[in-house]
Amino acid sequence: QSVLTQPPSASGTPGQRVTISCSGGSSNIGFNTVNWYQQLPGTAPKLLIYTDNRRPAGVPDRFSGSKSGTSASLAISGLQSEDESDYYCAAWDDSLNGWVFGGGTKLTVL
Amino acid sequence: QLVESGGGVVQSGRSLRLSCAGSGFSLSAFGAHWVRQPPGKGLEWVALLSYDGINKYYGDSVKGRFTISRDNSENTLYLQMDSLRAEDTAIYYCAKDLGSGRHDHYGMDVWGQGTTVTVSS
């Protein structure tokens, strides 16, 4: 059971906009920033969004992050087949004094 | 980039030491993490060490058994894993922190390709 809760799966068709949610509590998302990671099959995770809504250089602006209270969301617009991947949210937890990850969401492009 | 090494097959109860070498940038200026992923499962944070080696943080499942350390002169991060259990079987990734890793917590940005640890009973 992960501290951060994500839906196990999501799907969309090419060109569509999809969102992935990440629900936490006051000790993690409520007081600390959220990062999002993309993990393509058989590869290492890649930073997609940091500090709630910032994109590292090279990440397309189709990817965006937002946060409200104790929940965060990753939105992907103009869905492409290469976006088919696992997505994880992560945040520092003040109670655990460590980082926590969501269980991951497998995105399928239909 | 970051390159992990030291993984392998080890019997339950034994020890293993992982290394993570940084190249192309100075890992010594940043905090550094170990994150693992059991076969077919999600990511689990293992440990964080501040840039200066002073602040250490561990996940509950490894506390008291694993030790994170670094040699900034060699631009290398380590993970000493003792009293290994079957549930420690995973791909182990090292990752650089966006910040110092002391009291600021920005998270992982650059990741290595991972090294596989298999604990047999």
mmCIF file of C-alpha atoms in Angstrom:
data_model
loop_
_atom_site.group_PDB
_atom_site.id
_atom_site.type_symbol
_atom_site.label_atom_id
_atom_site.label_comp_id
_atom_site.label_asym_id
_atom_site.label_seq_id
_atom_site.Cartn_x
_atom_site.Cartn_y
_atom_site.Cartn_z
ATOM 1 C CA GLN A 1 0.000 0.000 0.000
ATOM 2 C CA SER A 2 1.653 3.236 -1.192
ATOM 3 C CA VAL A 3 1.472 6.452 0.827
ATOM 4 C CA LEU A 4 0.533 8.343 -2.356
ATOM 5 C CA THR A 5 -2.481 6.968 -4.235
ATOM 6 C CA GLN A 6 -2.604 6.805 -8.031
ATOM 7 C CA PRO A 7 -5.056 5.010 -10.314
ATOM 8 C CA PRO A 8 -3.391 1.793 -11.552
ATOM 9 C CA SER A 9 -4.328 2.487 -15.156
ATOM 10 C CA ALA A 10 -5.406 5.226 -17.561
ATOM 11 C CA SER A 11 -6.023 5.339 -21.278
ATOM 12 C CA GLY A 12 -6.711 7.693 -24.156
ATOM 13 C CA THR A 13 -6.671 7.959 -27.913
ATOM 14 C CA PRO A 14 -4.069 9.872 -29.958
ATOM 15 C CA GLY A 15 -4.582 13.618 -29.708
ATOM 16 C CA GLN A 16 -6.706 13.350 -26.581
ATOM 17 C CA ARG A 17 -5.948 14.969 -23.208
ATOM 18 C CA VAL A 18 -5.573 12.664 -20.200
ATOM 19 C CA THR A 19 -4.961 13.379 -16.535
ATOM 20 C CA ILE A 20 -3.432 11.189 -13.840
ATOM 21 C CA SER A 21 -4.186 11.945 -10.207
ATOM 22 C CA CYS A 22 -2.009 11.542 -7.116
ATOM 23 C CA SER A 23 -3.623 11.755 -3.701
ATOM 24 C CA GLY A 24 -1.688 12.181 -0.458
ATOM 25 C CA GLY A 25 -1.937 13.906 2.895
ATOM 26 C CA SER A 26 -0.855 16.923 4.892
ATOM 27 C CA SER A 27 2.566 15.452 5.695
ATOM 28 C CA ASN A 28 3.547 15.006 2.039
ATOM 29 C CA ILE A 29 1.696 16.706 -0.833
ATOM 30 C CA GLY A 30 -0.045 19.138 1.517
ATOM 31 C CA PHE A 31 3.238 20.711 2.670
ATOM 32 C CA ASN A 32 5.821 19.667 0.058
ATOM 33 C CA THR A 33 6.225 19.839 -3.693
ATOM 34 C CA VAL A 34 5.449 16.993 -6.067
ATOM 35 C CA ASN A 35 7.545 15.444 -8.828
ATOM 36 C CA TRP A 36 6.359 13.237 -11.681
ATOM 37 C CA TYR A 37 8.412 10.540 -13.386
ATOM 38 C CA GLN A 38 7.921 8.659 -16.633
ATOM 39 C CA GLN A 39 9.250 5.113 -16.924
ATOM 40 C CA LEU A 40 9.203 3.547 -20.367
ATOM 41 C CA PRO A 41 9.313 -0.278 -20.436
ATOM 42 C CA GLY A 42 12.742 -1.641 -19.501
ATOM 43 C CA THR A 43 14.279 1.763 -18.836
ATOM 44 C CA ALA A 44 15.140 3.955 -15.847
ATOM 45 C CA PRO A 45 12.663 6.591 -14.645
ATOM 46 C CA LYS A 46 12.905 10.042 -16.189
ATOM 47 C CA LEU A 47 11.990 13.312 -14.462
ATOM 48 C CA LEU A 48 8.941 14.821 -16.156
ATOM 49 C CA ILE A 49 7.717 17.505 -13.734
ATOM 50 C CA TYR A 50 9.371 18.925 -10.613
ATOM 51 C CA THR A 51 8.265 21.354 -7.918
ATOM 52 C CA ASP A 52 4.603 20.710 -8.765
ATOM 53 C CA ASN A 53 4.560 22.262 -12.231
ATOM 54 C CA ARG A 54 8.048 22.882 -13.675
ATOM 55 C CA ARG A 55 9.345 21.040 -16.716
ATOM 56 C CA PRO A 56 13.030 20.135 -17.090
ATOM 57 C CA ALA A 57 14.686 21.153 -20.319
ATOM 58 C CA GLY A 58 13.679 18.840 -23.165
ATOM 59 C CA VAL A 59 10.297 17.801 -21.774
ATOM 60 C CA PRO A 60 7.544 18.819 -24.218
ATOM 61 C CA ASP A 61 5.001 21.388 -23.030
ATOM 62 C CA ARG A 62 2.296 18.774 -23.682
ATOM 63 C CA PHE A 63 3.119 17.627 -20.143
ATOM 64 C CA SER A 64 1.927 19.792 -17.253
ATOM 65 C CA GLY A 65 1.565 19.421 -13.511
ATOM 66 C CA SER A 66 -0.737 21.002 -10.944
ATOM 67 C CA LYS A 67 -1.481 20.701 -7.246
ATOM 68 C CA SER A 68 -4.365 21.605 -4.972
ATOM 69 C CA GLY A 69 -4.370 20.853 -1.252
ATOM 70 C CA THR A 70 -3.285 17.259 -0.746
ATOM 71 C CA SER A 71 -3.711 16.156 -4.360
ATOM 72 C CA ALA A 72 -1.668 16.611 -7.512
ATOM 73 C CA SER A 73 -2.301 15.899 -11.183
ATOM 74 C CA LEU A 74 -0.288 15.237 -14.313
ATOM 75 C CA ALA A 75 -1.933 16.256 -17.583
ATOM 76 C CA ILE A 76 -0.826 15.093 -21.005
ATOM 77 C CA SER A 77 -2.354 16.887 -23.979
ATOM 78 C CA GLY A 78 -2.100 15.864 -27.624
ATOM 79 C CA LEU A 79 -1.558 12.248 -26.584
ATOM 80 C CA GLN A 80 0.979 10.350 -28.690
ATOM 81 C CA SER A 81 1.741 6.637 -28.965
ATOM 82 C CA GLU A 82 5.188 7.169 -27.427
ATOM 83 C CA ASP A 83 3.509 8.451 -24.240
ATOM 84 C CA GLU A 84 2.501 4.867 -23.451
ATOM 85 C CA SER A 85 4.421 4.341 -20.234
ATOM 86 C CA ASP A 86 4.263 4.059 -16.440
ATOM 87 C CA TYR A 87 3.949 7.349 -14.520
ATOM 88 C CA TYR A 88 4.848 7.898 -10.859
ATOM 89 C CA CYS A 89 4.294 10.820 -8.499
ATOM 90 C CA ALA A 90 6.663 11.434 -5.570
ATOM 91 C CA ALA A 91 6.921 13.810 -2.613
ATOM 92 C CA TRP A 92 8.869 14.283 0.602
ATOM 93 C CA ASP A 93 6.969 13.112 3.672
ATOM 94 C CA ASP A 94 7.627 15.085 6.864
ATOM 95 C CA SER A 95 6.200 12.354 9.137
ATOM 96 C CA LEU A 96 8.232 9.529 7.602
ATOM 97 C CA ASN A 97 11.259 11.793 7.087
ATOM 98 C CA GLY A 98 11.727 10.332 3.640
ATOM 99 C CA TRP A 99 10.519 10.260 0.062
ATOM 100 C CA VAL A 100 7.333 8.463 -0.909
ATOM 101 C CA PHE A 101 6.150 7.343 -4.336
ATOM 102 C CA GLY A 102 2.713 6.653 -5.724
ATOM 103 C CA GLY A 103 2.022 3.092 -6.841
ATOM 104 C CA GLY A 104 2.301 4.107 -10.486
ATOM 105 C CA THR A 105 -0.190 4.514 -13.334
ATOM 106 C CA LYS A 106 0.109 2.534 -16.559
ATOM 107 C CA LEU A 107 -0.983 4.733 -19.459
ATOM 108 C CA THR A 108 -2.258 2.984 -22.576
ATOM 109 C CA VAL A 109 -2.671 4.829 -25.874
ATOM 110 C CA LEU A 110 -5.529 3.136 -27.686
ATOM 111 C CA GLN B 1 25.465 10.328 -16.310
ATOM 112 C CA LEU B 2 25.348 7.865 -13.432
ATOM 113 C CA VAL B 3 26.534 4.257 -13.698
ATOM 114 C CA GLU B 4 25.680 1.676 -11.032
ATOM 115 C CA SER B 5 27.624 -1.509 -10.393
ATOM 116 C CA GLY B 6 27.961 -4.232 -7.778
ATOM 117 C CA GLY B 7 24.663 -6.048 -8.244
ATOM 118 C CA GLY B 8 24.417 -9.827 -8.395
ATOM 119 C CA VAL B 9 22.968 -12.932 -6.786
ATOM 120 C CA VAL B 10 23.530 -13.285 -3.036
ATOM 121 C CA GLN B 11 22.216 -15.607 -0.360
ATOM 122 C CA SER B 12 19.777 -14.428 2.265
ATOM 123 C CA GLY B 13 21.553 -12.975 5.298
ATOM 124 C CA ARG B 14 24.679 -11.988 3.349
ATOM 125 C CA SER B 15 25.971 -8.553 2.323
ATOM 126 C CA LEU B 16 26.486 -6.650 -0.904
ATOM 127 C CA ARG B 17 27.894 -3.211 -1.744
ATOM 128 C CA LEU B 18 26.591 -1.168 -4.640
ATOM 129 C CA SER B 19 28.486 1.687 -6.283
ATOM 130 C CA CYS B 20 27.290 4.584 -8.418
ATOM 131 C CA ALA B 21 29.859 6.577 -10.374
ATOM 132 C CA GLY B 22 29.050 10.007 -11.712
ATOM 133 C CA SER B 23 30.570 11.342 -14.926
ATOM 134 C CA GLY B 24 30.189 14.595 -16.826
ATOM 135 C CA PHE B 25 29.187 16.535 -13.712
ATOM 136 C CA SER B 26 30.174 16.884 -10.088
ATOM 137 C CA LEU B 27 27.935 14.615 -8.029
ATOM 138 C CA SER B 28 29.638 16.049 -4.944
ATOM 139 C CA ALA B 29 27.592 19.269 -5.190
ATOM 140 C CA PHE B 30 24.255 17.478 -4.847
ATOM 141 C CA GLY B 31 22.336 15.100 -2.628
ATOM 142 C CA ALA B 32 22.068 11.548 -3.967
ATOM 143 C CA HIS B 33 19.506 8.780 -3.617
ATOM 144 C CA TRP B 34 19.080 5.058 -3.971
ATOM 145 C CA VAL B 35 15.679 3.937 -5.284
ATOM 146 C CA ARG B 36 14.693 0.327 -5.956
ATOM 147 C CA GLN B 37 12.093 -1.475 -8.035
ATOM 148 C CA PRO B 38 11.133 -5.107 -7.271
ATOM 149 C CA PRO B 39 10.317 -7.242 -10.324
ATOM 150 C CA GLY B 40 7.012 -6.166 -11.848
ATOM 151 C CA LYS B 41 6.362 -3.607 -9.112
ATOM 152 C CA GLY B 42 6.595 0.140 -8.520
ATOM 153 C CA LEU B 43 9.372 2.418 -7.307
ATOM 154 C CA GLU B 44 10.449 2.388 -3.648
ATOM 155 C CA TRP B 45 12.742 5.063 -2.215
ATOM 156 C CA VAL B 46 15.630 3.537 -0.229
ATOM 157 C CA ALA B 47 17.965 6.257 1.021
ATOM 158 C CA LEU B 48 19.215 9.840 0.581
ATOM 159 C CA LEU B 49 22.603 11.321 1.458
ATOM 160 C CA SER B 50 23.316 15.049 1.497
ATOM 161 C CA TYR B 51 26.088 16.482 -0.693
ATOM 162 C CA ASP B 52 28.487 16.696 2.251
ATOM 163 C CA GLY B 53 27.676 13.277 3.685
ATOM 164 C CA ILE B 54 26.226 14.731 6.880
ATOM 165 C CA ASN B 55 22.473 14.153 6.518
ATOM 166 C CA LYS B 56 21.332 10.567 5.934
ATOM 167 C CA TYR B 57 17.747 9.440 5.473
ATOM 168 C CA TYR B 58 16.464 5.875 5.091
ATOM 169 C CA GLY B 59 13.244 4.125 4.180
ATOM 170 C CA ASP B 60 11.678 2.094 7.002
ATOM 171 C CA SER B 61 12.181 -1.235 5.220
ATOM 172 C CA VAL B 62 15.990 -0.844 5.117
ATOM 173 C CA LYS B 63 16.700 1.174 8.265
ATOM 174 C CA GLY B 64 19.366 -0.494 10.389
ATOM 175 C CA ARG B 65 20.437 -2.853 7.567
ATOM 176 C CA PHE B 66 21.556 -0.542 4.734
ATOM 177 C CA THR B 67 24.128 2.272 4.894
ATOM 178 C CA ILE B 68 24.491 5.021 2.315
ATOM 179 C CA SER B 69 27.841 6.760 1.902
ATOM 180 C CA ARG B 70 29.831 8.714 -0.651
ATOM 181 C CA ASP B 71 33.396 9.521 -1.702
ATOM 182 C CA ASN B 72 33.286 12.973 -3.259
ATOM 183 C CA SER B 73 36.920 12.755 -4.333
ATOM 184 C CA GLU B 74 35.883 9.803 -6.524
ATOM 185 C CA ASN B 75 32.480 11.284 -7.503
ATOM 186 C CA THR B 76 30.923 8.031 -6.264
ATOM 187 C CA LEU B 77 27.920 7.022 -4.151
ATOM 188 C CA TYR B 78 27.684 3.714 -2.291
ATOM 189 C CA LEU B 79 25.043 1.512 -0.704
ATOM 190 C CA GLN B 80 26.192 -1.110 1.795
ATOM 191 C CA MET B 81 23.454 -3.719 2.144
ATOM 192 C CA ASP B 82 23.665 -6.107 5.105
ATOM 193 C CA SER B 83 21.351 -8.864 6.378
ATOM 194 C CA LEU B 84 19.788 -9.149 2.944
ATOM 195 C CA ARG B 85 16.332 -10.645 2.597
ATOM 196 C CA ALA B 86 14.390 -12.097 -0.330
ATOM 197 C CA GLU B 87 12.216 -8.966 -0.380
ATOM 198 C CA ASP B 88 15.292 -6.846 -1.140
ATOM 199 C CA THR B 89 15.377 -8.402 -4.623
ATOM 200 C CA ALA B 90 15.049 -5.486 -7.048
ATOM 201 C CA ILE B 91 16.678 -3.234 -9.594
ATOM 202 C CA TYR B 92 18.587 -0.588 -7.642
ATOM 203 C CA TYR B 93 18.855 2.877 -9.190
ATOM 204 C CA CYS B 94 21.016 5.731 -8.001
ATOM 205 C CA ALA B 95 19.772 9.226 -8.686
ATOM 206 C CA LYS B 96 21.090 12.726 -8.224
ATOM 207 C CA ASP B 97 19.020 15.199 -6.207
ATOM 208 C CA LEU B 98 18.021 18.584 -7.593
ATOM 209 C CA GLY B 99 19.366 20.183 -4.428
ATOM 210 C CA SER B 100 21.838 19.645 -1.619
ATOM 211 C CA GLY B 101 19.862 16.900 0.074
ATOM 212 C CA ARG B 102 20.295 18.514 3.482
ATOM 213 C CA HIS B 103 17.074 20.162 4.648
ATOM 214 C CA ASP B 104 15.757 21.089 1.207
ATOM 215 C CA HIS B 105 13.932 18.266 -0.573
ATOM 216 C CA TYR B 106 13.559 18.708 -4.303
ATOM 217 C CA GLY B 107 13.818 15.107 -5.424
ATOM 218 C CA MET B 108 15.604 13.046 -8.049
ATOM 219 C CA ASP B 109 16.449 14.314 -11.509
ATOM 220 C CA VAL B 110 19.281 12.364 -13.168
ATOM 221 C CA TRP B 111 19.006 8.558 -12.854
ATOM 222 C CA GLY B 112 21.401 5.716 -13.588
ATOM 223 C CA GLN B 113 20.426 2.666 -15.625
ATOM 224 C CA GLY B 114 20.175 0.435 -12.541
ATOM 225 C CA THR B 115 21.864 -2.697 -11.212
ATOM 226 C CA THR B 116 19.998 -5.897 -10.348
ATOM 227 C CA VAL B 117 20.191 -7.500 -6.911
ATOM 228 C CA THR B 118 18.751 -10.981 -6.415
ATOM 229 C CA VAL B 119 18.582 -12.438 -2.909
ATOM 230 C CA SER B 120 18.125 -16.184 -2.877
ATOM 231 C CA SER B 121 16.782 -18.117 0.085
#
